[in-house]
mmCIF file of C-alpha atoms in Angstrom:
data_model
loop_
_atom_site.group_PDB
_atom_site.id
_atom_site.type_symbol
_atom_site.label_atom_id
_atom_site.label_comp_id
_atom_site.label_asym_id
_atom_site.label_seq_id
_atom_site.Cartn_x
_atom_site.Cartn_y
_atom_site.Cartn_z
ATOM 1 C CA MET K 1 20.528 11.303 -31.425
ATOM 2 C CA SER K 2 18.427 8.224 -31.255
ATOM 3 C CA THR K 3 17.311 6.697 -27.675
ATOM 4 C CA ARG K 4 18.899 3.202 -27.879
ATOM 5 C CA PHE K 5 16.413 0.454 -26.678
ATOM 6 C CA ARG K 6 16.618 -3.023 -24.883
ATOM 7 C CA SER K 7 14.279 -5.219 -26.243
ATOM 8 C CA LEU K 8 12.632 -8.034 -24.028
ATOM 9 C CA ASP K 9 10.000 -10.412 -24.832
ATOM 10 C CA VAL K 10 8.642 -12.037 -21.097
ATOM 11 C CA LYS K 11 8.793 -15.610 -22.335
ATOM 12 C CA ASP K 12 12.201 -15.333 -22.575
ATOM 13 C CA LEU K 13 12.722 -13.939 -19.033
ATOM 14 C CA SER K 14 12.681 -16.092 -15.618
ATOM 15 C CA THR K 15 10.027 -14.678 -12.669
ATOM 16 C CA GLY K 16 13.112 -13.063 -11.204
ATOM 17 C CA GLU K 17 13.715 -10.818 -14.335
ATOM 18 C CA ALA K 18 10.602 -9.508 -15.017
ATOM 19 C CA TYR K 19 9.719 -9.184 -10.709
ATOM 20 C CA ARG K 20 13.405 -6.849 -11.081
ATOM 21 C CA ILE K 21 11.869 -4.722 -14.460
ATOM 22 C CA LEU K 22 8.497 -4.485 -13.104
ATOM 23 C CA ASN K 23 9.466 -2.638 -10.162
ATOM 24 C CA ASN K 24 11.683 -0.414 -11.930
ATOM 25 C CA MET K 25 9.425 0.545 -14.316
ATOM 26 C CA VAL K 26 6.367 0.737 -12.060
ATOM 27 C CA SER K 27 8.134 3.236 -9.377
ATOM 28 C CA PRO K 28 7.516 4.550 -6.952
ATOM 29 C CA ARG K 29 4.494 3.305 -5.413
ATOM 30 C CA PRO K 30 2.801 3.754 -2.603
ATOM 31 C CA ILE K 31 3.055 1.792 0.269
ATOM 32 C CA ALA K 32 -0.042 -0.062 1.872
ATOM 33 C CA PHE K 33 1.095 -0.910 5.369
ATOM 34 C CA VAL K 34 -1.180 -4.056 5.749
ATOM 35 C CA SER K 35 -3.273 -4.606 9.838
ATOM 36 C CA THR K 36 -5.397 -7.783 9.332
ATOM 37 C CA ARG K 37 -6.416 -10.830 12.320
ATOM 38 C CA SER K 38 -6.058 -14.279 12.002
ATOM 39 C CA ALA K 39 -9.934 -16.005 12.082
ATOM 40 C CA GLN K 40 -8.452 -17.001 15.759
ATOM 41 C CA GLY K 41 -7.749 -13.255 16.730
ATOM 42 C CA ALA K 42 -3.793 -13.383 15.767
ATOM 43 C CA PRO K 43 -2.730 -10.259 14.640
ATOM 44 C CA ASN K 44 -0.447 -9.547 11.407
ATOM 45 C CA LEU K 45 1.355 -6.318 9.984
ATOM 46 C CA ALA K 46 3.164 -6.413 6.795
ATOM 47 C CA PRO K 47 3.754 -3.902 3.721
ATOM 48 C CA PHE K 48 2.707 -4.373 0.431
ATOM 49 C CA SER K 49 4.165 -1.728 -2.466
ATOM 50 C CA TYR K 50 1.580 -3.289 -4.741
ATOM 51 C CA PHE K 51 -1.195 -0.976 -3.792
ATOM 52 C CA MET K 52 -3.341 1.767 -5.530
ATOM 53 C CA ALA K 53 -6.854 3.483 -4.900
ATOM 54 C CA GLY K 54 -9.505 1.750 -7.143
ATOM 55 C CA GLY K 55 -12.475 4.122 -7.784
ATOM 56 C CA ALA K 56 -14.654 6.695 -5.164
ATOM 57 C CA ASN K 57 -17.982 5.458 -5.577
ATOM 58 C CA PRO K 58 -17.843 3.601 -3.282
ATOM 59 C CA PRO K 59 -14.670 3.775 -1.825
ATOM 60 C CA SER K 60 -12.018 1.045 -2.827
ATOM 61 C CA VAL K 61 -8.655 -0.144 -2.843
ATOM 62 C CA VAL K 62 -6.096 -2.805 -4.456
ATOM 63 C CA VAL K 63 -3.470 -4.785 -2.417
ATOM 64 C CA SER K 64 -1.665 -7.417 -4.504
ATOM 65 C CA PRO K 65 -0.037 -9.654 -1.940
ATOM 66 C CA VAL K 66 1.869 -11.520 -4.165
ATOM 67 C CA GLY K 67 2.903 -15.841 -4.852
ATOM 68 C CA THR K 68 5.459 -16.332 -2.468
ATOM 69 C CA HIS K 69 8.785 -18.479 -3.382
ATOM 70 C CA THR K 70 7.672 -21.812 -1.025
ATOM 71 C CA GLY K 71 3.737 -21.599 -2.212
ATOM 72 C CA ARG K 72 2.565 -20.858 1.031
ATOM 73 C CA PRO K 73 0.023 -18.076 0.838
ATOM 74 C CA LYS K 74 1.455 -14.821 2.784
ATOM 75 C CA ASP K 75 -0.828 -14.603 6.120
ATOM 76 C CA THR K 76 -2.204 -11.379 5.224
ATOM 77 C CA LEU K 77 -3.729 -12.628 2.159
ATOM 78 C CA VAL K 78 -5.177 -15.718 4.491
ATOM 79 C CA ASN K 79 -6.594 -13.273 6.813
ATOM 80 C CA ILE K 80 -8.652 -11.519 4.625
ATOM 81 C CA ARG K 81 -9.567 -14.553 3.147
ATOM 82 C CA GLU K 82 -10.838 -15.859 6.874
ATOM 83 C CA THR K 83 -12.327 -12.651 8.012
ATOM 84 C CA GLY K 84 -13.416 -10.173 5.529
ATOM 85 C CA GLN K 85 -11.367 -7.622 6.925
ATOM 86 C CA PHE K 86 -8.713 -5.377 6.394
ATOM 87 C CA THR K 87 -6.794 -2.149 7.716
ATOM 88 C CA ILE K 88 -4.171 -0.583 5.481
ATOM 89 C CA ASN K 89 -1.937 2.185 7.012
ATOM 90 C CA LEU K 90 -0.194 5.153 4.920
ATOM 91 C CA LEU K 91 3.282 5.441 5.813
ATOM 92 C CA SER K 92 5.677 8.632 6.900
ATOM 93 C CA TYR K 93 9.376 9.045 6.586
ATOM 94 C CA SER K 94 9.560 8.692 10.342
ATOM 95 C CA MET K 95 7.747 5.010 10.259
ATOM 96 C CA ILE K 96 10.413 3.571 7.478
ATOM 97 C CA GLU K 97 12.746 1.576 10.152
ATOM 98 C CA GLY K 98 9.207 -0.270 11.722
ATOM 99 C CA MET K 99 7.538 -0.414 8.116
ATOM 100 C CA ASN K 100 11.275 -2.722 7.293
ATOM 101 C CA GLN K 101 11.232 -4.474 10.150
ATOM 102 C CA ALA K 102 8.071 -5.720 9.771
ATOM 103 C CA SER K 103 8.834 -6.655 6.002
ATOM 104 C CA TYR K 104 11.041 -9.425 7.716
ATOM 105 C CA THR K 105 9.796 -13.108 7.459
ATOM 106 C CA TYR K 106 8.675 -13.792 10.687
ATOM 107 C CA PRO K 107 7.869 -18.288 11.580
ATOM 108 C CA LEU K 108 4.111 -18.236 11.002
ATOM 109 C CA GLY K 109 2.081 -17.297 13.466
ATOM 110 C CA GLU K 110 4.452 -15.148 15.057
ATOM 111 C CA SER K 111 3.136 -11.208 15.434
ATOM 112 C CA GLU K 112 5.091 -8.596 13.506
ATOM 113 C CA TRP K 113 4.087 -5.763 15.996
ATOM 114 C CA PRO K 114 6.196 -6.347 19.058
ATOM 115 C CA HIS K 115 9.421 -5.858 16.459
ATOM 116 C CA THR K 116 8.100 -2.943 15.120
ATOM 117 C CA SER K 117 7.202 -0.493 18.026
ATOM 118 C CA PHE K 118 4.244 0.832 16.862
ATOM 119 C CA THR K 119 1.489 1.258 18.893
ATOM 120 C CA PRO K 120 -2.216 -0.641 17.903
ATOM 121 C CA VAL K 121 -5.245 1.323 17.836
ATOM 122 C CA PRO K 122 -9.033 -0.555 17.729
ATOM 123 C CA CYS K 123 -10.529 0.631 14.643
ATOM 124 C CA VAL K 124 -13.955 1.449 14.199
ATOM 125 C CA LYS K 125 -15.816 -0.847 11.991
ATOM 126 C CA VAL K 126 -12.790 -3.731 11.973
ATOM 127 C CA LYS K 127 -11.836 -6.246 14.577
ATOM 128 C CA CYS K 128 -8.051 -5.277 13.631
ATOM 129 C CA ASP K 129 -6.044 -2.301 14.772
ATOM 130 C CA ARG K 130 -5.014 0.686 12.978
ATOM 131 C CA VAL K 131 -0.920 1.589 13.714
ATOM 132 C CA ALA K 132 -1.379 4.728 15.595
ATOM 133 C CA GLU K 133 1.835 6.514 14.799
ATOM 134 C CA SER K 134 0.162 6.183 10.441
ATOM 135 C CA LEU K 135 -1.299 9.585 10.428
ATOM 136 C CA ILE K 136 -3.802 8.169 7.919
ATOM 137 C CA ALA K 137 -5.781 4.932 8.234
ATOM 138 C CA ILE K 138 -7.783 3.050 6.103
ATOM 139 C CA GLU K 139 -11.094 0.499 7.562
ATOM 140 C CA CYS K 140 -11.993 -1.896 4.486
ATOM 141 C CA VAL K 141 -13.954 -4.662 4.185
ATOM 142 C CA LEU K 142 -13.761 -7.335 1.330
ATOM 143 C CA HIS K 143 -15.196 -7.084 -1.823
ATOM 144 C CA GLN K 144 -13.800 -9.881 -3.836
ATOM 145 C CA ILE K 145 -10.077 -11.748 -4.404
ATOM 146 C CA VAL K 146 -8.739 -11.459 -7.737
ATOM 147 C CA PRO K 147 -5.622 -14.436 -8.027
ATOM 148 C CA HIS K 148 -3.718 -14.433 -11.463
ATOM 149 C CA GLY K 149 -1.199 -16.573 -12.088
ATOM 150 C CA GLU K 150 0.634 -19.290 -9.628
ATOM 151 C CA GLY K 151 3.355 -19.725 -8.068
ATOM 152 C CA THR K 152 6.165 -17.229 -7.162
ATOM 153 C CA ALA K 153 5.674 -13.187 -7.178
ATOM 154 C CA SER K 154 1.799 -14.342 -9.050
ATOM 155 C CA ALA K 155 -0.643 -11.804 -8.724
ATOM 156 C CA ASN K 156 -3.158 -12.026 -5.669
ATOM 157 C CA TYR K 157 -5.952 -8.435 -6.608
ATOM 158 C CA VAL K 158 -7.861 -7.787 -2.602
ATOM 159 C CA ILE K 159 -9.897 -5.643 -3.637
ATOM 160 C CA GLY K 160 -11.024 -3.660 -0.774
ATOM 161 C CA GLU K 161 -14.251 -1.556 -0.047
ATOM 162 C CA VAL K 162 -13.553 1.504 2.212
ATOM 163 C CA VAL K 163 -15.806 1.829 5.490
ATOM 164 C CA TYR K 164 -14.088 4.493 7.425
ATOM 165 C CA PHE K 165 -11.200 7.038 7.655
ATOM 166 C CA HIS K 166 -8.653 8.403 9.739
ATOM 167 C CA VAL K 167 -7.238 11.380 9.112
ATOM 168 C CA ALA K 168 -4.220 13.410 11.687
ATOM 169 C CA GLU K 169 -5.662 16.614 12.108
ATOM 170 C CA SER K 170 -1.880 18.068 11.564
ATOM 171 C CA LEU K 171 -2.777 17.178 7.718
ATOM 172 C CA TYR K 172 -5.147 19.442 6.634
ATOM 173 C CA GLY K 173 -4.966 22.369 5.423
ATOM 174 C CA GLU K 174 -7.003 26.082 5.436
ATOM 175 C CA ASP K 175 -9.073 25.133 3.126
ATOM 176 C CA GLY K 176 -10.114 21.737 4.970
ATOM 177 C CA GLN K 177 -8.551 19.479 2.478
ATOM 178 C CA ILE K 178 -5.557 17.023 3.103
ATOM 179 C CA ASP K 179 -2.583 18.852 2.381
ATOM 180 C CA PRO K 180 -0.012 16.853 0.678
ATOM 181 C CA ARG K 181 2.863 18.932 1.360
ATOM 182 C CA LYS K 182 2.163 17.714 5.071
ATOM 183 C CA THR K 183 2.366 14.033 4.589
ATOM 184 C CA ASP K 184 5.837 13.263 4.584
ATOM 185 C CA TYR K 185 4.902 10.127 2.421
ATOM 186 C CA ILE K 186 7.593 7.362 1.784
ATOM 187 C CA THR K 187 7.619 5.187 -1.479
ATOM 188 C CA ARG K 188 8.963 2.076 -3.039
ATOM 189 C CA MET K 189 11.617 1.999 -5.578
ATOM 190 C CA GLY K 190 12.816 -0.556 -7.669
ATOM 191 C CA GLY K 191 15.254 -2.776 -5.703
ATOM 192 C CA ASP K 192 16.387 -1.580 -2.176
ATOM 193 C CA TRP K 193 15.250 1.722 -3.179
ATOM 194 C CA TYR K 194 12.642 3.839 -1.621
ATOM 195 C CA SER K 195 12.153 7.509 -2.501
ATOM 196 C CA ARG K 196 10.211 10.658 0.429
ATOM 197 C CA THR K 197 8.159 12.839 -0.749
ATOM 198 C CA THR K 198 8.776 16.575 0.423
ATOM 199 C CA PRO K 199 7.410 19.789 -0.468
ATOM 200 C CA GLU K 200 10.568 20.682 -2.409
ATOM 201 C CA THR K 201 10.209 17.584 -4.800
ATOM 202 C CA MET K 202 6.426 18.583 -5.379
ATOM 203 C CA PHE K 203 4.896 21.094 -7.867
ATOM 204 C CA GLU K 204 0.763 22.092 -8.740
ATOM 205 C CA LEU K 205 -0.620 21.482 -12.149
ATOM 206 C CA GLY K 206 -4.009 21.586 -12.755
ATOM 207 C CA ARG K 207 -5.943 20.055 -15.261
ATOM 208 C CA PRO K 208 -8.315 21.899 -17.648
ATOM 209 C CA GLU K 209 -11.380 22.196 -16.699
ATOM 210 C CA SER K 210 -14.332 20.407 -18.293
ATOM 211 C CA ASP K 211 -17.168 18.554 -16.834
ATOM 212 C CA GLU K 212 -15.368 15.609 -15.963
ATOM 213 C CA THR K 213 -13.036 17.457 -13.518
ATOM 214 C CA ARG K 214 -15.685 19.504 -11.719
ATOM 215 C CA TRP K 215 -17.142 17.225 -9.483
ATOM 216 C CA ARG K 216 -14.105 16.702 -7.752
ATOM 217 C CA ARG K 217 -14.093 19.686 -6.309
ATOM 218 C CA LYS K 218 -17.967 18.627 -4.231
#
């Protein structure tokens, strides 16, 4: 029996329709819980599921705060433009309620931190705090912002160079490497759906050995 497909031309879709389809197709997505400060020192904390690793030489990450329906850029994007610094906190399952509270659109200038019950901890190389409850935090400096499109849901690819890692000792295995089975990550799906990464849902599959893969072990 052949699979039936629904073919969709992007030019015939509204922005909302394209957004919903894309979110269901590109999932699960890791969530960057981004901490920033404004040029005046006001703290901000917000989750973004348009997030990925970039490269490792130097280590880099990409976060995309999309354009809002009002046309005003998100505070996270404004703060990174002003200061060139941000911190990404990785989210484990125990942090889900506080993360969700931080996703609310608070009045301009109001900090999300008091609404989350999370604890701010000073970073080493950047001036925005990290979240103490996060098992992994990444300090970043801005490399480049690449805009794509205009208006609601348009992309702003924030490329950050990683300058410092914070990793909980509890995540390390006997081999001295981070054990994925201990991270308890949450990821974003489409709509209001999330997923939880547990040992029961994970499996190992080694890549075929080659010169291209050996350097990863060093």
